[in-house]
Amino acid sequence: MDAVTVTDLVVDRGRRRVLPGLSFTVPAGQVTGLLGPSGSGKTTLMRALVGVQQVRSGRVTVLGRPAGSPDLRRRVGYVTQAPSVYADLTVRENARYFASLYGMGAREADAAIADVGLAGAAGQLVADLSGGQRGRASLACALVGSPEVLVLDEPTVGLDPVLRVELWERFHGLAAAGTTLIVSSHVMDEAGRCDRLLLLRDGELIADSTPAQLRADGHSEDLEEAFLTVVRAREEVAA
Amino acid sequence: MTATLDRPAPTHLSPRLTVSTAGRILRQLRHDHRTIAMLLVLPSLLLGLLYLLWKDLPTMPGQPSTFDRVGLTMLGIFPFVVMFLVTSIAMLRERTSGTLERLLTTPLARLDLLLGYGLAFGLAAALQAVVTVSVATTVYDLDVTGSVGLVVLIAVVDAVLGVALGLLASAFARSEFQAVQFMPVIVLPQFFLCGLLVPREQMAGWLQAISDVLPLTYAVEALQEVGSSTEATGTMWVDVGIVAGVALLALALAAATLRRRTS
């Protein structure tokens, strides 16, 4: 069962064609990594998945409905790259507000804060938190709605390694419970933590694979190395 | 036909989400003590300046004093100007901080968000009006023939008008600099033509015609009615209705111009 189906998606931003025609599917109940360098179109693609990106043509289907459909809004959670929470509210006030939008209460809000390891900072203003803590506060505000599909744009940037591991464990816990996660990253060492990989470069899908498959295709245990081999092989074919 | 180019969904209003959003906005305000202090105290101080300006000038017999006339009108203009500015900046912050984009991916309807702003700042304006009217009538001896409760009501409706126009204007502002400059564009012509500087019947016909379509004109007329009649007049209620109607229209327009999908 696929949670997301993208067919011939074309997106222009200004005069630039950011996504020239993407097609792929994302299986439900897994962690799918969207990897690629900065500027490869990851954020644009994620915006299209949650229905806030103007698209030129193509079809994006999430949970069987066109992306951005009103009834998807309580089933899909989105965490932007820059933490999008209210800096002049406490972590708890932020979580409770977003909880209320999803029809949830204070209990769910407190649980989401605890899930991202911010229980000790719940009463603090977001403005007084570190960058990494803000990112986690932003994540809590998406977790609080218990979405079926969770779209996370670079959620682990700036986190210390221990927290990063904890978050990835949390992502896999959610996936085991049936949530579909789409997580973007520009660091290849996170690719190994994903169940599936979508490698994006200049808006094109370089690989739709798994970490094991990519290692085999690229003849290297190191995913970064394997990625480079695959990219070069592609360029040779193109030339 | 591609399914992804869908139209914006019909807005599903939810009073619960409107109230929840208003609560969030008031909570943001509560953390900002200086803004609260300024909201509550500044109009009274500025009114005090006007009081001192005209205090010792002679009054024509049988006429209301200049301060009674201008001071009463200012009770409607302060909340309009302040709430216009506060809202256009608040909305721009939602936009630049990414929270607006995030809200648009949640079940919150666009009109819920805007009504939440109207409700939150309307409540703040009510508090502001109570303080300013109390200070004006006790400390500055402002004479109001009608009920001061009606003055507060008109001040709140004016504030909601300011909120609605501020939300609408912020949709056209791409930067803070632009947002701030919408204030003189939208507020000053209404202030010049509302009948305070020059009585409306003495204006050139075409200026009067412009004045006729500006909502602040009706807010000022409503206040003048309260200033001169002991009972609420029909004209006053019509004026209040017009201001409230324009405010709702502006909120609906602001919701329509708020795009869920952006490039």
mmCIF file of N, CA and C in Angstrom, chain A residues 93-202:
data_model
loop_
_atom_site.group_PDB
_atom_site.id
_atom_site.type_symbol
_atom_site.label_atom_id
_atom_site.label_comp_id
_atom_site.label_asym_id
_atom_site.label_seq_id
_atom_site.Cartn_x
_atom_site.Cartn_y
_atom_site.Cartn_z
ATOM 1 N N GLU A 93 2.576 26.154 25.506
ATOM 2 C CA GLU A 93 1.514 26.939 24.861
ATOM 3 C C GLU A 93 1.456 26.659 23.360
ATOM 4 N N ASN A 94 2.642 26.526 22.731
ATOM 5 C CA ASN A 94 2.682 26.180 21.315
ATOM 6 C C ASN A 94 2.027 24.827 21.070
ATOM 7 N N ALA A 95 2.465 23.828 21.848
ATOM 8 C CA ALA A 95 1.959 22.465 21.636
ATOM 9 C C ALA A 95 0.454 22.400 21.866
ATOM 10 N N ARG A 96 -0.023 23.134 22.879
ATOM 11 C CA ARG A 96 -1.466 23.091 23.163
ATOM 12 C C ARG A 96 -2.275 23.761 22.059
ATOM 13 N N TYR A 97 -1.724 24.846 21.486
ATOM 14 C CA TYR A 97 -2.439 25.507 20.396
ATOM 15 C C TYR A 97 -2.561 24.570 19.200
ATOM 16 N N PHE A 98 -1.422 23.974 18.796
ATOM 17 C CA PHE A 98 -1.490 23.085 17.630
ATOM 18 C C PHE A 98 -2.338 21.851 17.949
ATOM 19 N N ALA A 99 -2.275 21.389 19.210
ATOM 20 C CA ALA A 99 -3.128 20.263 19.609
ATOM 21 C C ALA A 99 -4.598 20.624 19.379
ATOM 22 N N SER A 100 -4.977 21.832 19.769
ATOM 23 C CA SER A 100 -6.383 22.240 19.646
ATOM 24 C C SER A 100 -6.815 22.260 18.181
ATOM 25 N N LEU A 101 -5.882 22.605 17.269
ATOM 26 C CA LEU A 101 -6.234 22.641 15.846
ATOM 27 C C LEU A 101 -6.558 21.240 15.331
ATOM 28 N N TYR A 102 -5.914 20.213 15.934
ATOM 29 C CA TYR A 102 -6.177 18.836 15.512
ATOM 30 C C TYR A 102 -7.246 18.180 16.381
ATOM 31 N N GLY A 103 -7.905 18.964 17.225
ATOM 32 C CA GLY A 103 -8.936 18.409 18.083
ATOM 33 C C GLY A 103 -8.386 17.614 19.255
ATOM 34 N N MET A 104 -7.120 17.860 19.620
ATOM 35 C CA MET A 104 -6.496 17.152 20.739
ATOM 36 C C MET A 104 -6.438 18.064 21.960
ATOM 37 N N GLY A 105 -6.111 17.477 23.116
ATOM 38 C CA GLY A 105 -6.117 18.260 24.346
ATOM 39 C C GLY A 105 -4.751 18.406 24.974
ATOM 40 N N ALA A 106 -4.754 18.875 26.228
ATOM 41 C CA ALA A 106 -3.514 19.170 26.946
ATOM 42 C C ALA A 106 -2.681 17.896 27.165
ATOM 43 N N ARG A 107 -3.365 16.757 27.355
ATOM 44 C CA ARG A 107 -2.644 15.511 27.624
ATOM 45 C C ARG A 107 -1.772 15.126 26.421
ATOM 46 N N GLU A 108 -2.363 15.200 25.216
ATOM 47 C CA GLU A 108 -1.615 14.872 24.007
ATOM 48 C C GLU A 108 -0.453 15.853 23.807
ATOM 49 N N ALA A 109 -0.720 17.135 24.154
ATOM 50 C CA ALA A 109 0.329 18.146 23.992
ATOM 51 C C ALA A 109 1.515 17.821 24.891
ATOM 52 N N ASP A 110 1.239 17.488 26.153
ATOM 53 C CA ASP A 110 2.329 17.174 27.077
ATOM 54 C C ASP A 110 3.082 15.920 26.634
ATOM 55 N N ALA A 111 2.332 14.945 26.093
ATOM 56 C CA ALA A 111 2.976 13.713 25.627
ATOM 57 C C ALA A 111 3.921 14.012 24.462
ATOM 58 N N ALA A 112 3.484 14.886 23.544
ATOM 59 C CA ALA A 112 4.320 15.211 22.387
ATOM 60 C C ALA A 112 5.591 15.937 22.822
ATOM 61 N N ILE A 113 5.462 16.795 23.835
ATOM 62 C CA ILE A 113 6.637 17.521 24.340
ATOM 63 C C ILE A 113 7.615 16.525 24.966
ATOM 64 N N ALA A 114 7.076 15.573 25.716
ATOM 65 C CA ALA A 114 7.938 14.561 26.331
ATOM 66 C C ALA A 114 8.610 13.709 25.253
ATOM 67 N N ASP A 115 7.884 13.406 24.190
ATOM 68 C CA ASP A 115 8.424 12.584 23.103
ATOM 69 C C ASP A 115 9.661 13.181 22.465
ATOM 70 N N VAL A 116 9.737 14.500 22.391
ATOM 71 C CA VAL A 116 10.902 15.126 21.755
ATOM 72 C C VAL A 116 11.930 15.540 22.802
ATOM 73 N N GLY A 117 11.711 15.099 24.046
ATOM 74 C CA GLY A 117 12.704 15.346 25.096
ATOM 75 C C GLY A 117 12.729 16.774 25.600
ATOM 76 N N LEU A 118 11.584 17.443 25.544
ATOM 77 C CA LEU A 118 11.556 18.845 25.993
ATOM 78 C C LEU A 118 10.718 19.039 27.260
ATOM 79 N N ALA A 119 10.394 17.906 27.952
ATOM 80 C CA ALA A 119 9.529 18.012 29.130
ATOM 81 C C ALA A 119 10.097 19.014 30.135
ATOM 82 N N GLY A 120 11.425 19.035 30.267
ATOM 83 C CA GLY A 120 12.043 19.938 31.236
ATOM 84 C C GLY A 120 11.983 21.403 30.826
ATOM 85 N N ALA A 121 11.733 21.667 29.537
ATOM 86 C CA ALA A 121 11.729 23.048 29.042
ATOM 87 C C ALA A 121 10.333 23.490 28.634
ATOM 88 N N ALA A 122 9.309 22.715 29.034
ATOM 89 C CA ALA A 122 7.943 22.980 28.556
ATOM 90 C C ALA A 122 7.461 24.383 28.914
ATOM 91 N N GLY A 123 7.905 24.902 30.066
ATOM 92 C CA GLY A 123 7.436 26.213 30.496
ATOM 93 C C GLY A 123 8.274 27.363 29.971
ATOM 94 N N GLN A 124 9.302 27.055 29.169
ATOM 95 C CA GLN A 124 10.185 28.116 28.675
ATOM 96 C C GLN A 124 9.664 28.719 27.375
ATOM 97 N N LEU A 125 9.925 30.004 27.192
ATOM 98 C CA LEU A 125 9.597 30.647 25.923
ATOM 99 C C LEU A 125 10.472 30.051 24.824
ATOM 100 N N VAL A 126 9.892 29.835 23.657
ATOM 101 C CA VAL A 126 10.654 29.278 22.542
ATOM 102 C C VAL A 126 11.827 30.194 22.187
ATOM 103 N N ALA A 127 11.638 31.502 22.351
ATOM 104 C CA ALA A 127 12.699 32.465 22.035
ATOM 105 C C ALA A 127 13.948 32.223 22.886
ATOM 106 N N ASP A 128 13.766 31.634 24.086
ATOM 107 C CA ASP A 128 14.904 31.417 24.982
ATOM 108 C C ASP A 128 15.567 30.061 24.775
ATOM 109 N N LEU A 129 15.076 29.261 23.811
ATOM 110 C CA LEU A 129 15.636 27.925 23.594
ATOM 111 C C LEU A 129 16.802 27.977 22.618
ATOM 112 N N SER A 130 17.602 26.909 22.616
ATOM 113 C CA SER A 130 18.662 26.789 21.610
ATOM 114 C C SER A 130 18.016 26.406 20.280
ATOM 115 N N GLY A 131 18.807 26.526 19.203
ATOM 116 C CA GLY A 131 18.291 26.209 17.871
ATOM 117 C C GLY A 131 17.750 24.789 17.787
ATOM 118 N N GLY A 132 18.511 23.842 18.353
ATOM 119 C CA GLY A 132 18.085 22.446 18.308
ATOM 120 C C GLY A 132 16.800 22.215 19.078
ATOM 121 N N GLN A 133 16.685 22.886 20.230
ATOM 122 C CA GLN A 133 15.461 22.756 21.028
ATOM 123 C C GLN A 133 14.254 23.325 20.290
ATOM 124 N N ARG A 134 14.481 24.449 19.591
ATOM 125 C CA ARG A 134 13.376 25.040 18.821
ATOM 126 C C ARG A 134 12.876 24.080 17.765
ATOM 127 N N GLY A 135 13.831 23.428 17.092
ATOM 128 C CA GLY A 135 13.464 22.454 16.072
ATOM 129 C C GLY A 135 12.616 21.344 16.660
ATOM 130 N N ARG A 136 12.997 20.918 17.884
ATOM 131 C CA ARG A 136 12.233 19.834 18.514
ATOM 132 C C ARG A 136 10.857 20.319 18.958
ATOM 133 N N ALA A 137 10.774 21.583 19.392
ATOM 134 C CA ALA A 137 9.464 22.145 19.752
ATOM 135 C C ALA A 137 8.560 22.138 18.520
ATOM 136 N N SER A 138 9.157 22.487 17.363
ATOM 137 C CA SER A 138 8.410 22.512 16.113
ATOM 138 C C SER A 138 7.921 21.104 15.762
ATOM 139 N N LEU A 139 8.798 20.121 15.996
ATOM 140 C CA LEU A 139 8.431 18.729 15.727
ATOM 141 C C LEU A 139 7.278 18.285 16.634
ATOM 142 N N ALA A 140 7.362 18.677 17.910
ATOM 143 C CA ALA A 140 6.303 18.292 18.862
ATOM 144 C C ALA A 140 4.943 18.786 18.379
ATOM 145 N N CYS A 141 4.920 19.984 17.768
ATOM 146 C CA CYS A 141 3.656 20.568 17.314
ATOM 147 C C CYS A 141 3.059 19.815 16.132
ATOM 148 N N ALA A 142 3.877 18.972 15.458
ATOM 149 C CA ALA A 142 3.329 18.122 14.399
ATOM 150 C C ALA A 142 2.944 16.765 14.964
ATOM 151 N N LEU A 143 3.772 16.240 15.903
ATOM 152 C CA LEU A 143 3.489 14.929 16.502
ATOM 153 C C LEU A 143 2.162 14.940 17.248
ATOM 154 N N VAL A 144 1.819 16.108 17.785
ATOM 155 C CA VAL A 144 0.658 16.216 18.666
ATOM 156 C C VAL A 144 -0.650 15.827 17.966
ATOM 157 N N GLY A 145 -0.675 15.943 16.634
ATOM 158 C CA GLY A 145 -1.898 15.577 15.912
ATOM 159 C C GLY A 145 -1.958 14.106 15.542
ATOM 160 N N SER A 146 -0.949 13.306 15.947
ATOM 161 C CA SER A 146 -0.831 11.895 15.554
ATOM 162 C C SER A 146 -1.158 11.696 14.078
ATOM 163 N N PRO A 147 -0.417 12.369 13.181
ATOM 164 C CA PRO A 147 -0.743 12.274 11.758
ATOM 165 C C PRO A 147 -0.398 10.895 11.196
ATOM 166 N N GLU A 148 -1.097 10.510 10.123
ATOM 167 C CA GLU A 148 -0.806 9.235 9.466
ATOM 168 C C GLU A 148 0.412 9.373 8.568
ATOM 169 N N VAL A 149 0.601 10.590 8.037
ATOM 170 C CA VAL A 149 1.785 10.867 7.218
ATOM 171 C C VAL A 149 2.495 12.058 7.836
ATOM 172 N N LEU A 150 3.805 11.904 8.071
ATOM 173 C CA LEU A 150 4.581 12.958 8.711
ATOM 174 C C LEU A 150 5.686 13.379 7.745
ATOM 175 N N VAL A 151 5.644 14.653 7.328
ATOM 176 C CA VAL A 151 6.632 15.173 6.386
ATOM 177 C C VAL A 151 7.584 16.071 7.158
ATOM 178 N N LEU A 152 8.852 15.672 7.244
ATOM 179 C CA LEU A 152 9.816 16.382 8.089
ATOM 180 C C LEU A 152 10.974 16.900 7.251
ATOM 181 N N ASP A 153 11.121 18.215 7.204
ATOM 182 C CA ASP A 153 12.172 18.820 6.403
ATOM 183 C C ASP A 153 13.408 19.052 7.275
ATOM 184 N N GLU A 154 14.422 18.231 7.081
ATOM 185 C CA GLU A 154 15.692 18.313 7.820
ATOM 186 C C GLU A 154 15.489 18.462 9.326
ATOM 187 N N PRO A 155 14.843 17.478 9.955
ATOM 188 C CA PRO A 155 14.491 17.616 11.378
ATOM 189 C C PRO A 155 15.682 17.478 12.324
ATOM 190 N N THR A 156 16.810 16.950 11.847
ATOM 191 C CA THR A 156 17.901 16.654 12.778
ATOM 192 C C THR A 156 19.071 17.626 12.666
ATOM 193 N N VAL A 157 18.898 18.691 11.856
ATOM 194 C CA VAL A 157 19.992 19.651 11.689
ATOM 195 C C VAL A 157 20.321 20.314 13.027
ATOM 196 N N GLY A 158 21.600 20.343 13.363
ATOM 197 C CA GLY A 158 22.033 21.058 14.562
ATOM 198 C C GLY A 158 21.813 20.297 15.854
ATOM 199 N N LEU A 159 21.393 19.028 15.762
ATOM 200 C CA LEU A 159 21.172 18.271 16.990
ATOM 201 C C LEU A 159 22.438 17.516 17.370
ATOM 202 N N ASP A 160 22.639 17.324 18.694
ATOM 203 C CA ASP A 160 23.809 16.558 19.084
ATOM 204 C C ASP A 160 23.549 15.082 18.766
ATOM 205 N N PRO A 161 24.632 14.311 18.552
ATOM 206 C CA PRO A 161 24.500 12.941 18.044
ATOM 207 C C PRO A 161 23.577 12.061 18.885
ATOM 208 N N VAL A 162 23.616 12.247 20.207
ATOM 209 C CA VAL A 162 22.778 11.408 21.069
ATOM 210 C C VAL A 162 21.304 11.662 20.772
ATOM 211 N N LEU A 163 20.955 12.952 20.689
ATOM 212 C CA LEU A 163 19.562 13.313 20.419
ATOM 213 C C LEU A 163 19.141 12.838 19.036
ATOM 214 N N ARG A 164 20.095 12.928 18.097
ATOM 215 C CA ARG A 164 19.780 12.542 16.741
ATOM 216 C C ARG A 164 19.395 11.063 16.691
ATOM 217 N N VAL A 165 20.184 10.248 17.386
ATOM 218 C CA VAL A 165 19.892 8.815 17.439
ATOM 219 C C VAL A 165 18.527 8.584 18.089
ATOM 220 N N GLU A 166 18.273 9.330 19.171
ATOM 221 C CA GLU A 166 16.987 9.181 19.862
ATOM 222 C C GLU A 166 15.821 9.516 18.939
ATOM 223 N N LEU A 167 15.986 10.597 18.160
ATOM 224 C CA LEU A 167 14.907 10.996 17.251
ATOM 225 C C LEU A 167 14.675 9.944 16.178
ATOM 226 N N TRP A 168 15.779 9.418 15.631
ATOM 227 C CA TRP A 168 15.615 8.385 14.598
ATOM 228 C C TRP A 168 14.918 7.163 15.165
ATOM 229 N N GLU A 169 15.246 6.820 16.438
ATOM 230 C CA GLU A 169 14.554 5.689 17.071
ATOM 231 C C GLU A 169 13.064 5.987 17.194
ATOM 232 N N ARG A 170 12.784 7.240 17.525
ATOM 233 C CA ARG A 170 11.393 7.680 17.645
ATOM 234 C C ARG A 170 10.682 7.574 16.289
ATOM 235 N N PHE A 171 11.376 7.979 15.212
ATOM 236 C CA PHE A 171 10.785 7.897 13.868
ATOM 237 C C PHE A 171 10.438 6.438 13.532
ATOM 238 N N HIS A 172 11.383 5.530 13.855
ATOM 239 C CA HIS A 172 11.122 4.125 13.543
ATOM 240 C C HIS A 172 10.015 3.566 14.423
ATOM 241 N N GLY A 173 9.928 4.061 15.649
ATOM 242 C CA GLY A 173 8.824 3.660 16.522
ATOM 243 C C GLY A 173 7.487 4.059 15.910
ATOM 244 N N LEU A 174 7.433 5.289 15.387
ATOM 245 C CA LEU A 174 6.202 5.772 14.750
ATOM 246 C C LEU A 174 5.872 4.927 13.523
ATOM 247 N N ALA A 175 6.917 4.624 12.726
ATOM 248 C CA ALA A 175 6.695 3.834 11.509
ATOM 249 C C ALA A 175 6.176 2.444 11.879
ATOM 250 N N ALA A 176 6.739 1.877 12.950
ATOM 251 C CA ALA A 176 6.285 0.542 13.383
ATOM 252 C C ALA A 176 4.816 0.584 13.781
ATOM 253 N N ALA A 177 4.371 1.739 14.268
ATOM 254 C CA ALA A 177 2.966 1.887 14.664
ATOM 255 C C ALA A 177 2.084 2.254 13.470
ATOM 256 N N GLY A 178 2.679 2.325 12.272
ATOM 257 C CA GLY A 178 1.870 2.544 11.072
ATOM 258 C C GLY A 178 2.003 3.910 10.425
ATOM 259 N N THR A 179 2.746 4.821 11.053
ATOM 260 C CA THR A 179 2.899 6.149 10.467
ATOM 261 C C THR A 179 3.865 6.098 9.278
ATOM 262 N N THR A 180 3.534 6.860 8.240
ATOM 263 C CA THR A 180 4.436 6.989 7.105
ATOM 264 C C THR A 180 5.272 8.239 7.309
ATOM 265 N N LEU A 181 6.608 8.102 7.289
ATOM 266 C CA LEU A 181 7.467 9.272 7.489
ATOM 267 C C LEU A 181 8.273 9.560 6.237
ATOM 268 N N ILE A 182 8.300 10.833 5.871
ATOM 269 C CA ILE A 182 9.146 11.277 4.770
ATOM 270 C C ILE A 182 10.085 12.313 5.368
ATOM 271 N N VAL A 183 11.364 11.967 5.431
ATOM 272 C CA VAL A 183 12.346 12.776 6.155
ATOM 273 C C VAL A 183 13.420 13.228 5.186
ATOM 274 N N SER A 184 13.634 14.539 5.093
ATOM 275 C CA SER A 184 14.696 14.998 4.201
ATOM 276 C C SER A 184 15.970 15.228 4.986
ATOM 277 N N SER A 185 17.089 15.111 4.293
ATOM 278 C CA SER A 185 18.380 15.344 4.916
ATOM 279 C C SER A 185 19.384 15.636 3.811
ATOM 280 N N HIS A 186 20.405 16.417 4.153
ATOM 281 C CA HIS A 186 21.452 16.607 3.151
ATOM 282 C C HIS A 186 22.740 15.901 3.563
ATOM 283 N N VAL A 187 22.673 15.141 4.675
ATOM 284 C CA VAL A 187 23.858 14.389 5.079
ATOM 285 C C VAL A 187 23.632 12.901 4.833
ATOM 286 N N MET A 188 24.577 12.306 4.120
ATOM 287 C CA MET A 188 24.392 10.925 3.680
ATOM 288 C C MET A 188 24.438 9.932 4.837
ATOM 289 N N ASP A 189 25.082 10.318 5.965
ATOM 290 C CA ASP A 189 25.162 9.323 7.043
ATOM 291 C C ASP A 189 23.787 9.065 7.658
ATOM 292 N N GLU A 190 22.805 9.913 7.333
ATOM 293 C CA GLU A 190 21.451 9.638 7.812
ATOM 294 C C GLU A 190 20.705 8.709 6.863
ATOM 295 N N ALA A 191 21.235 8.570 5.641
ATOM 296 C CA ALA A 191 20.556 7.723 4.655
ATOM 297 C C ALA A 191 20.447 6.292 5.166
ATOM 298 N N GLY A 192 21.505 5.857 5.875
ATOM 299 C CA GLY A 192 21.531 4.485 6.373
ATOM 300 C C GLY A 192 20.432 4.187 7.373
ATOM 301 N N ARG A 193 19.851 5.232 7.940
ATOM 302 C CA ARG A 193 18.801 5.024 8.946
ATOM 303 C C ARG A 193 17.411 4.891 8.332
ATOM 304 N N CYS A 194 17.325 5.095 7.014
ATOM 305 C CA CYS A 194 16.006 5.076 6.365
ATOM 306 C C CYS A 194 15.691 3.673 5.847
ATOM 307 N N ASP A 195 14.390 3.368 5.752
ATOM 308 C CA ASP A 195 13.972 2.108 5.149
ATOM 309 C C ASP A 195 14.103 2.193 3.627
ATOM 310 N N ARG A 196 13.723 3.363 3.100
ATOM 311 C CA ARG A 196 13.822 3.583 1.649
ATOM 312 C C ARG A 196 14.530 4.896 1.406
ATOM 313 N N LEU A 197 15.111 5.030 0.223
ATOM 314 C CA LEU A 197 15.848 6.249 -0.111
ATOM 315 C C LEU A 197 15.373 6.819 -1.436
ATOM 316 N N LEU A 198 15.160 8.127 -1.449
ATOM 317 C CA LEU A 198 14.956 8.830 -2.711
ATOM 318 C C LEU A 198 16.097 9.826 -2.807
ATOM 319 N N LEU A 199 16.940 9.681 -3.825
ATOM 320 C CA LEU A 199 18.064 10.610 -3.968
ATOM 321 C C LEU A 199 17.723 11.632 -5.033
ATOM 322 N N LEU A 200 17.784 12.879 -4.650
ATOM 323 C CA LEU A 200 17.371 13.967 -5.528
ATOM 324 C C LEU A 200 18.595 14.809 -5.874
ATOM 325 N N ARG A 201 18.716 15.174 -7.151
ATOM 326 C CA ARG A 201 19.808 16.060 -7.559
ATOM 327 C C ARG A 201 19.270 16.939 -8.681
ATOM 328 N N ASP A 202 19.354 18.244 -8.521
ATOM 329 C CA ASP A 202 18.811 19.193 -9.504
ATOM 330 C C ASP A 202 17.374 18.844 -9.890
#
